[in-house]
């Protein structure tokens, strides 16, 4: 521990300017606090937050009582008002989770039971005729309909949160990669690769794919992040009318994701994806010809009337997983403050 020569410059420093970090910054900016945000990229939302399906989930997929389940449901109910305040477009278009085989039907009923235990409203099991009314051309034996599922542009949301926080006095340090953290009697001294040193009473680790590395800088070695890449196809807006609600396959136990699905963006494009590939580097955003072919096949099997020939681009995102590939599945989020490193708030997963 080093001895401070002056009071910390900030009441709170946040490491990571994704959607979580910028949301925390905006919330804390309501109070008389000096808040700073450190981000290694040159803009906010450049990592996982800007490279995903843009889906506001209802809360059917996670075990009751877990943070994932509680935050899904609570966040879903809060998001409409937040987007109104920030002037960010949001659309609750619902979701069909489709059973294509007999052995998947029981999964739908388990998801419905789990969702109802979590407080998800309006869940309904549909037969093919009901599925066709909601989404003409969809293929499957039965589907679970979750009307509270929505879509949003995650990058736009992250920018809006950051802009509002900045308007309220939060200072953003972009292009500043944290490489060292020292504990002081009054808080923390944070060093960046670019030569900046900032002091703070409280430090929040919201570094996403790098959250385990940041935790290790203060001596917390409990966590390891496994990067998992998801590749997407983007279809032309001309095909947007083919999709009126989101279409997902029934999930398979032990898989790290929710399967390749069809989603619609708030701008009218259709996304097909994501894949689910454990990779070595958290910055490996490459797309591959093999996965592109797999996405085409899966997309057309969910909605045979959809042609994937009008592809305008592809992209990939990388998600942080806490389970290694041989285990798969998901662990719950970690949100903790610890007695062994007082003043350090850890967000992992």
GROMACS .gro file of C-alpha atoms in nm:
model
  349
    1UNK     CA    1   0.000   0.000   0.000
    2UNK     CA    2   0.129   0.344  -0.091
    3UNK     CA    3   0.082   0.658   0.113
    4UNK     CA    4  -0.125   0.928  -0.062
    5UNK     CA    5   0.014   1.280  -0.078
    6UNK     CA    6  -0.323   1.441  -0.152
    7UNK     CA    7  -0.693   1.361  -0.140
    8UNK     CA    8  -0.824   1.147  -0.430
    9UNK     CA    9  -0.923   1.342  -0.739
   10UNK     CA   10  -1.246   1.144  -0.783
   11UNK     CA   11  -1.511   1.006  -0.554
   12UNK     CA   12  -1.558   0.719  -0.799
   13UNK     CA   13  -1.373   0.591  -1.107
   14UNK     CA   14  -1.542   0.345  -1.343
   15UNK     CA   15  -1.327   0.120  -1.562
   16UNK     CA   16  -1.510   0.039  -1.885
   17UNK     CA   17  -1.745   0.252  -2.098
   18UNK     CA   18  -1.981  -0.015  -2.223
   19UNK     CA   19  -2.353  -0.002  -2.159
   20UNK     CA   20  -2.308  -0.104  -1.793
   21UNK     CA   21  -2.028   0.142  -1.719
   22UNK     CA   22  -2.205   0.434  -1.886
   23UNK     CA   23  -2.535   0.348  -1.712
   24UNK     CA   24  -2.357   0.351  -1.376
   25UNK     CA   25  -2.190   0.682  -1.464
   26UNK     CA   26  -2.525   0.837  -1.557
   27UNK     CA   27  -2.691   0.718  -1.236
   28UNK     CA   28  -2.407   0.842  -1.014
   29UNK     CA   29  -2.405   1.177  -1.198
   30UNK     CA   30  -2.736   1.259  -1.027
   31UNK     CA   31  -2.546   1.309  -0.702
   32UNK     CA   32  -2.285   1.560  -0.587
   33UNK     CA   33  -1.993   1.332  -0.670
   34UNK     CA   34  -1.684   1.360  -0.886
   35UNK     CA   35  -1.711   1.073  -1.131
   36UNK     CA   36  -1.463   0.958  -1.397
   37UNK     CA   37  -1.477   0.682  -1.660
   38UNK     CA   38  -1.170   0.514  -1.810
   39UNK     CA   39  -1.205   0.334  -2.145
   40UNK     CA   40  -0.925   0.172  -2.345
   41UNK     CA   41  -1.101   0.224  -2.681
   42UNK     CA   42  -1.139   0.561  -2.853
   43UNK     CA   43  -1.517   0.569  -2.810
   44UNK     CA   44  -1.781   0.422  -2.581
   45UNK     CA   45  -1.961   0.096  -2.660
   46UNK     CA   46  -1.685  -0.040  -2.884
   47UNK     CA   47  -1.673  -0.387  -2.726
   48UNK     CA   48  -1.949  -0.632  -2.636
   49UNK     CA   49  -2.202  -0.352  -2.586
   50UNK     CA   50  -2.192  -0.245  -2.949
   51UNK     CA   51  -2.172  -0.591  -3.106
   52UNK     CA   52  -2.477  -0.798  -3.012
   53UNK     CA   53  -2.837  -0.880  -3.107
   54UNK     CA   54  -2.985  -0.567  -2.948
   55UNK     CA   55  -3.255  -0.770  -2.771
   56UNK     CA   56  -3.423  -0.664  -2.446
   57UNK     CA   57  -3.497  -1.004  -2.293
   58UNK     CA   58  -3.810  -1.082  -2.092
   59UNK     CA   59  -3.657  -1.306  -1.823
   60UNK     CA   60  -3.757  -1.660  -1.925
   61UNK     CA   61  -3.409  -1.810  -1.959
   62UNK     CA   62  -3.263  -1.793  -1.609
   63UNK     CA   63  -3.319  -1.965  -1.275
   64UNK     CA   64  -3.552  -1.778  -1.035
   65UNK     CA   65  -3.366  -1.585  -0.768
   66UNK     CA   66  -3.048  -1.535  -0.972
   67UNK     CA   67  -2.918  -1.192  -1.066
   68UNK     CA   68  -2.961  -1.277  -1.433
   69UNK     CA   69  -3.331  -1.351  -1.383
   70UNK     CA   70  -3.401  -1.056  -1.153
   71UNK     CA   71  -3.215  -0.801  -1.365
   72UNK     CA   72  -3.375  -0.928  -1.687
   73UNK     CA   73  -3.725  -0.869  -1.552
   74UNK     CA   74  -3.651  -0.547  -1.364
   75UNK     CA   75  -3.444  -0.401  -1.648
   76UNK     CA   76  -3.714  -0.487  -1.903
   77UNK     CA   77  -3.975  -0.296  -1.705
   78UNK     CA   78  -3.747   0.008  -1.657
   79UNK     CA   79  -3.613   0.036  -2.010
   80UNK     CA   80  -3.912   0.201  -2.176
   81UNK     CA   81  -3.899   0.504  -1.944
   82UNK     CA   82  -3.520   0.523  -1.968
   83UNK     CA   83  -3.537   0.527  -2.348
   84UNK     CA   84  -3.805   0.796  -2.337
   85UNK     CA   85  -3.578   1.014  -2.123
   86UNK     CA   86  -3.278   0.955  -2.349
   87UNK     CA   87  -3.477   0.974  -2.677
   88UNK     CA   88  -3.361   0.626  -2.779
   89UNK     CA   89  -3.589   0.412  -2.995
   90UNK     CA   90  -3.725   0.092  -2.841
   91UNK     CA   91  -3.987  -0.149  -2.971
   92UNK     CA   92  -4.151  -0.435  -2.779
   93UNK     CA   93  -4.220  -0.673  -3.068
   94UNK     CA   94  -4.221  -0.999  -2.869
   95UNK     CA   95  -4.045  -1.329  -2.928
   96UNK     CA   96  -4.132  -1.682  -3.037
   97UNK     CA   97  -3.913  -1.957  -2.894
   98UNK     CA   98  -3.975  -2.244  -3.133
   99UNK     CA   99  -3.970  -2.620  -3.079
  100UNK     CA  100  -3.886  -2.787  -3.410
  101UNK     CA  101  -3.872  -3.142  -3.266
  102UNK     CA  102  -4.092  -3.335  -3.022
  103UNK     CA  103  -3.820  -3.358  -2.759
  104UNK     CA  104  -3.794  -2.976  -2.748
  105UNK     CA  105  -4.159  -2.917  -2.653
  106UNK     CA  106  -4.096  -2.996  -2.286
  107UNK     CA  107  -3.828  -2.724  -2.288
  108UNK     CA  108  -4.091  -2.465  -2.382
  109UNK     CA  109  -4.308  -2.560  -2.085
  110UNK     CA  110  -4.009  -2.545  -1.852
  111UNK     CA  111  -3.921  -2.199  -1.984
  112UNK     CA  112  -4.280  -2.085  -1.937
  113UNK     CA  113  -4.286  -2.212  -1.578
  114UNK     CA  114  -3.949  -2.052  -1.508
  115UNK     CA  115  -4.052  -1.723  -1.667
  116UNK     CA  116  -4.374  -1.706  -1.467
  117UNK     CA  117  -4.177  -1.772  -1.146
  118UNK     CA  118  -3.958  -1.475  -1.244
  119UNK     CA  119  -4.264  -1.254  -1.298
  120UNK     CA  120  -4.257  -1.239  -1.679
  121UNK     CA  121  -4.602  -1.129  -1.804
  122UNK     CA  122  -4.818  -1.273  -2.083
  123UNK     CA  123  -4.634  -1.597  -2.158
  124UNK     CA  124  -4.827  -1.833  -2.384
  125UNK     CA  125  -4.764  -2.169  -2.554
  126UNK     CA  126  -4.881  -2.154  -2.916
  127UNK     CA  127  -4.969  -2.424  -3.165
  128UNK     CA  128  -4.874  -2.380  -3.533
  129UNK     CA  129  -5.185  -2.178  -3.621
  130UNK     CA  130  -5.114  -1.930  -3.341
  131UNK     CA  131  -4.751  -1.911  -3.445
  132UNK     CA  132  -4.854  -1.832  -3.803
  133UNK     CA  133  -5.079  -1.548  -3.690
  134UNK     CA  134  -4.786  -1.380  -3.516
  135UNK     CA  135  -4.517  -1.473  -3.767
  136UNK     CA  136  -4.633  -1.598  -4.108
  137UNK     CA  137  -4.406  -1.866  -4.250
  138UNK     CA  138  -4.244  -1.972  -3.922
  139UNK     CA  139  -4.166  -2.344  -3.902
  140UNK     CA  140  -4.213  -2.551  -3.586
  141UNK     CA  141  -4.439  -2.774  -3.376
  142UNK     CA  142  -4.505  -2.531  -3.090
  143UNK     CA  143  -4.366  -2.202  -2.962
  144UNK     CA  144  -4.346  -2.005  -2.641
  145UNK     CA  145  -4.455  -1.644  -2.698
  146UNK     CA  146  -4.306  -1.376  -2.472
  147UNK     CA  147  -4.471  -1.041  -2.559
  148UNK     CA  148  -4.247  -0.827  -2.335
  149UNK     CA  149  -3.931  -0.903  -2.536
  150UNK     CA  150  -3.808  -0.590  -2.714
  151UNK     CA  151  -3.544  -0.456  -2.947
  152UNK     CA  152  -3.311  -0.159  -2.912
  153UNK     CA  153  -2.992  -0.030  -3.070
  154UNK     CA  154  -2.735  -0.107  -2.798
  155UNK     CA  155  -2.471   0.126  -2.942
  156UNK     CA  156  -2.715   0.420  -2.956
  157UNK     CA  157  -2.822   0.348  -2.598
  158UNK     CA  158  -2.461   0.342  -2.475
  159UNK     CA  159  -2.383   0.673  -2.648
  160UNK     CA  160  -2.698   0.833  -2.504
  161UNK     CA  161  -2.610   0.719  -2.151
  162UNK     CA  162  -2.256   0.854  -2.189
  163UNK     CA  163  -2.372   1.187  -2.332
  164UNK     CA  164  -2.621   1.238  -2.050
  165UNK     CA  165  -2.357   1.148  -1.790
  166UNK     CA  166  -2.112   1.390  -1.953
  167UNK     CA  167  -2.374   1.667  -1.950
  168UNK     CA  168  -2.407   1.605  -1.576
  169UNK     CA  169  -2.033   1.649  -1.519
  170UNK     CA  170  -1.886   1.301  -1.558
  171UNK     CA  171  -1.535   1.307  -1.709
  172UNK     CA  172  -1.454   1.047  -1.973
  173UNK     CA  173  -1.098   0.936  -2.048
  174UNK     CA  174  -1.110   0.755  -2.382
  175UNK     CA  175  -0.814   0.571  -2.530
  176UNK     CA  176  -0.679   0.504  -2.179
  177UNK     CA  177  -0.601   0.139  -2.107
  178UNK     CA  178  -0.566   0.056  -1.737
  179UNK     CA  179  -0.246  -0.139  -1.667
  180UNK     CA  180  -0.201  -0.092  -1.292
  181UNK     CA  181  -0.398  -0.027  -0.974
  182UNK     CA  182  -0.241   0.055  -0.638
  183UNK     CA  183  -0.432   0.061  -0.310
  184UNK     CA  184  -0.381   0.370  -0.096
  185UNK     CA  185  -0.503   0.465   0.250
  186UNK     CA  186  -0.767   0.688   0.088
  187UNK     CA  187  -0.863   0.473  -0.210
  188UNK     CA  188  -0.690   0.377  -0.534
  189UNK     CA  189  -0.429   0.509  -0.776
  190UNK     CA  190  -0.497   0.394  -1.132
  191UNK     CA  191  -0.230   0.399  -1.404
  192UNK     CA  192  -0.288   0.372  -1.780
  193UNK     CA  193  -0.064   0.255  -2.063
  194UNK     CA  194  -0.082   0.609  -2.205
  195UNK     CA  195   0.080   0.756  -1.892
  196UNK     CA  196  -0.221   0.895  -1.705
  197UNK     CA  197  -0.256   0.850  -1.329
  198UNK     CA  198  -0.593   0.908  -1.158
  199UNK     CA  199  -0.688   0.867  -0.792
  200UNK     CA  200  -1.028   0.775  -0.654
  201UNK     CA  201  -1.198   0.682  -0.328
  202UNK     CA  202  -1.405   0.410  -0.496
  203UNK     CA  203  -1.323   0.198  -0.802
  204UNK     CA  204  -1.583   0.011  -1.011
  205UNK     CA  205  -1.468  -0.271  -1.236
  206UNK     CA  206  -1.701  -0.269  -1.537
  207UNK     CA  207  -1.443  -0.388  -1.788
  208UNK     CA  208  -1.649  -0.670  -1.941
  209UNK     CA  209  -1.416  -0.904  -2.130
  210UNK     CA  210  -1.126  -0.769  -1.925
  211UNK     CA  211  -1.299  -0.771  -1.585
  212UNK     CA  212  -1.093  -1.067  -1.461
  213UNK     CA  213  -0.769  -0.883  -1.550
  214UNK     CA  214  -0.879  -0.569  -1.365
  215UNK     CA  215  -0.979  -0.779  -1.062
  216UNK     CA  216  -0.633  -0.940  -1.057
  217UNK     CA  217  -0.474  -0.594  -1.043
  218UNK     CA  218  -0.617  -0.552  -0.691
  219UNK     CA  219  -0.536  -0.909  -0.587
  220UNK     CA  220  -0.871  -1.079  -0.663
  221UNK     CA  221  -0.797  -1.404  -0.845
  222UNK     CA  222  -1.137  -1.576  -0.813
  223UNK     CA  223  -1.251  -1.520  -1.172
  224UNK     CA  224  -1.153  -1.610  -1.526
  225UNK     CA  225  -1.324  -1.481  -1.842
  226UNK     CA  226  -1.346  -1.703  -2.151
  227UNK     CA  227  -1.410  -1.499  -2.470
  228UNK     CA  228  -1.692  -1.641  -2.682
  229UNK     CA  229  -1.742  -1.506  -3.034
  230UNK     CA  230  -2.079  -1.469  -3.201
  231UNK     CA  231  -2.097  -1.406  -3.577
  232UNK     CA  232  -2.395  -1.244  -3.751
  233UNK     CA  233  -2.536  -1.191  -4.097
  234UNK     CA  234  -2.713  -0.860  -4.168
  235UNK     CA  235  -2.991  -0.871  -4.428
  236UNK     CA  236  -3.116  -0.583  -4.641
  237UNK     CA  237  -3.399  -0.367  -4.502
  238UNK     CA  238  -3.612  -0.474  -4.798
  239UNK     CA  239  -3.661  -0.804  -4.616
  240UNK     CA  240  -3.764  -0.644  -4.289
  241UNK     CA  241  -4.135  -0.705  -4.353
  242UNK     CA  242  -4.069  -1.082  -4.336
  243UNK     CA  243  -4.013  -1.061  -3.961
  244UNK     CA  244  -4.282  -0.921  -3.731
  245UNK     CA  245  -4.157  -1.082  -3.408
  246UNK     CA  246  -3.824  -1.232  -3.297
  247UNK     CA  247  -3.778  -1.604  -3.369
  248UNK     CA  248  -3.550  -1.818  -3.150
  249UNK     CA  249  -3.490  -2.193  -3.140
  250UNK     CA  250  -3.560  -2.386  -2.821
  251UNK     CA  251  -3.236  -2.368  -2.618
  252UNK     CA  252  -3.030  -2.678  -2.548
  253UNK     CA  253  -2.905  -2.747  -2.198
  254UNK     CA  254  -2.534  -2.683  -2.149
  255UNK     CA  255  -2.494  -2.456  -2.450
  256UNK     CA  256  -2.326  -2.119  -2.384
  257UNK     CA  257  -2.577  -1.918  -2.591
  258UNK     CA  258  -2.943  -1.914  -2.686
  259UNK     CA  259  -2.889  -2.055  -3.034
  260UNK     CA  260  -2.886  -1.899  -3.379
  261UNK     CA  261  -3.197  -1.683  -3.408
  262UNK     CA  262  -3.371  -1.421  -3.620
  263UNK     CA  263  -3.390  -1.070  -3.479
  264UNK     CA  264  -3.500  -0.739  -3.619
  265UNK     CA  265  -3.316  -0.415  -3.559
  266UNK     CA  266  -3.495  -0.090  -3.474
  267UNK     CA  267  -3.383   0.032  -3.818
  268UNK     CA  268  -3.557  -0.257  -3.998
  269UNK     CA  269  -3.272  -0.495  -4.086
  270UNK     CA  270  -3.286  -0.863  -3.999
  271UNK     CA  271  -2.996  -1.023  -3.811
  272UNK     CA  272  -2.922  -1.394  -3.836
  273UNK     CA  273  -2.703  -1.526  -3.554
  274UNK     CA  274  -2.508  -1.540  -3.339
  275UNK     CA  275  -2.279  -1.837  -3.357
  276UNK     CA  276  -2.112  -1.962  -3.040
  277UNK     CA  277  -1.733  -2.003  -3.065
  278UNK     CA  278  -1.488  -2.002  -2.776
  279UNK     CA  279  -1.176  -1.813  -2.887
  280UNK     CA  280  -0.838  -1.717  -2.741
  281UNK     CA  281  -0.844  -1.339  -2.787
  282UNK     CA  282  -1.119  -1.104  -2.660
  283UNK     CA  283  -1.051  -0.888  -2.967
  284UNK     CA  284  -1.093  -1.159  -3.233
  285UNK     CA  285  -1.392  -1.013  -3.420
  286UNK     CA  286  -1.329  -1.202  -3.745
  287UNK     CA  287  -1.611  -1.361  -3.942
  288UNK     CA  288  -1.562  -1.695  -4.118
  289UNK     CA  289  -1.704  -1.846  -4.435
  290UNK     CA  290  -1.795  -2.171  -4.258
  291UNK     CA  291  -2.006  -1.995  -3.996
  292UNK     CA  292  -2.166  -1.771  -4.258
  293UNK     CA  293  -2.292  -2.084  -4.434
  294UNK     CA  294  -2.421  -2.228  -4.107
  295UNK     CA  295  -2.608  -1.905  -4.030
  296UNK     CA  296  -2.780  -1.917  -4.369
  297UNK     CA  297  -2.897  -2.275  -4.309
  298UNK     CA  298  -3.023  -2.209  -3.957
  299UNK     CA  299  -3.200  -1.887  -4.052
  300UNK     CA  300  -3.386  -2.047  -4.341
  301UNK     CA  301  -3.485  -2.347  -4.126
  302UNK     CA  302  -3.656  -2.117  -3.874
  303UNK     CA  303  -3.832  -1.912  -4.140
  304UNK     CA  304  -3.835  -2.095  -4.476
  305UNK     CA  305  -4.000  -1.798  -4.651
  306UNK     CA  306  -3.693  -1.587  -4.571
  307UNK     CA  307  -3.419  -1.574  -4.828
  308UNK     CA  308  -3.071  -1.499  -4.696
  309UNK     CA  309  -2.939  -1.411  -5.040
  310UNK     CA  310  -2.975  -1.036  -4.968
  311UNK     CA  311  -2.685  -1.021  -4.724
  312UNK     CA  312  -2.542  -0.671  -4.698
  313UNK     CA  313  -2.271  -0.737  -4.440
  314UNK     CA  314  -2.150  -0.958  -4.155
  315UNK     CA  315  -2.004  -0.878  -3.815
  316UNK     CA  316  -1.901  -1.047  -3.493
  317UNK     CA  317  -1.918  -0.970  -3.124
  318UNK     CA  318  -1.737  -1.131  -2.832
  319UNK     CA  319  -1.918  -1.219  -2.510
  320UNK     CA  320  -1.757  -1.280  -2.169
  321UNK     CA  321  -1.825  -1.630  -2.033
  322UNK     CA  322  -1.729  -1.755  -1.689
  323UNK     CA  323  -1.751  -2.125  -1.780
  324UNK     CA  324  -1.487  -2.292  -2.000
  325UNK     CA  325  -1.599  -2.465  -2.323
  326UNK     CA  326  -1.588  -2.814  -2.173
  327UNK     CA  327  -1.852  -2.709  -1.917
  328UNK     CA  328  -2.057  -2.460  -2.122
  329UNK     CA  329  -2.380  -2.310  -1.993
  330UNK     CA  330  -2.384  -1.984  -1.799
  331UNK     CA  331  -2.287  -1.867  -1.452
  332UNK     CA  332  -2.469  -1.593  -1.270
  333UNK     CA  333  -2.349  -1.233  -1.283
  334UNK     CA  334  -2.108  -1.124  -1.011
  335UNK     CA  335  -2.187  -0.790  -0.846
  336UNK     CA  336  -1.985  -0.754  -0.530
  337UNK     CA  337  -1.803  -0.530  -0.287
  338UNK     CA  338  -1.545  -0.710  -0.076
  339UNK     CA  339  -1.396  -0.664   0.268
  340UNK     CA  340  -1.051  -0.772   0.143
  341UNK     CA  341  -1.037  -0.478  -0.103
  342UNK     CA  342  -1.253  -0.207   0.049
  343UNK     CA  343  -1.389   0.047  -0.196
  344UNK     CA  344  -1.358  -0.187  -0.495
  345UNK     CA  345  -1.683  -0.291  -0.666
  346UNK     CA  346  -1.653  -0.589  -0.897
  347UNK     CA  347  -1.883  -0.661  -1.192
  348UNK     CA  348  -1.801  -0.989  -1.368
  349UNK     CA  349  -1.984  -1.189  -1.634
   0.00000   0.00000   0.00000
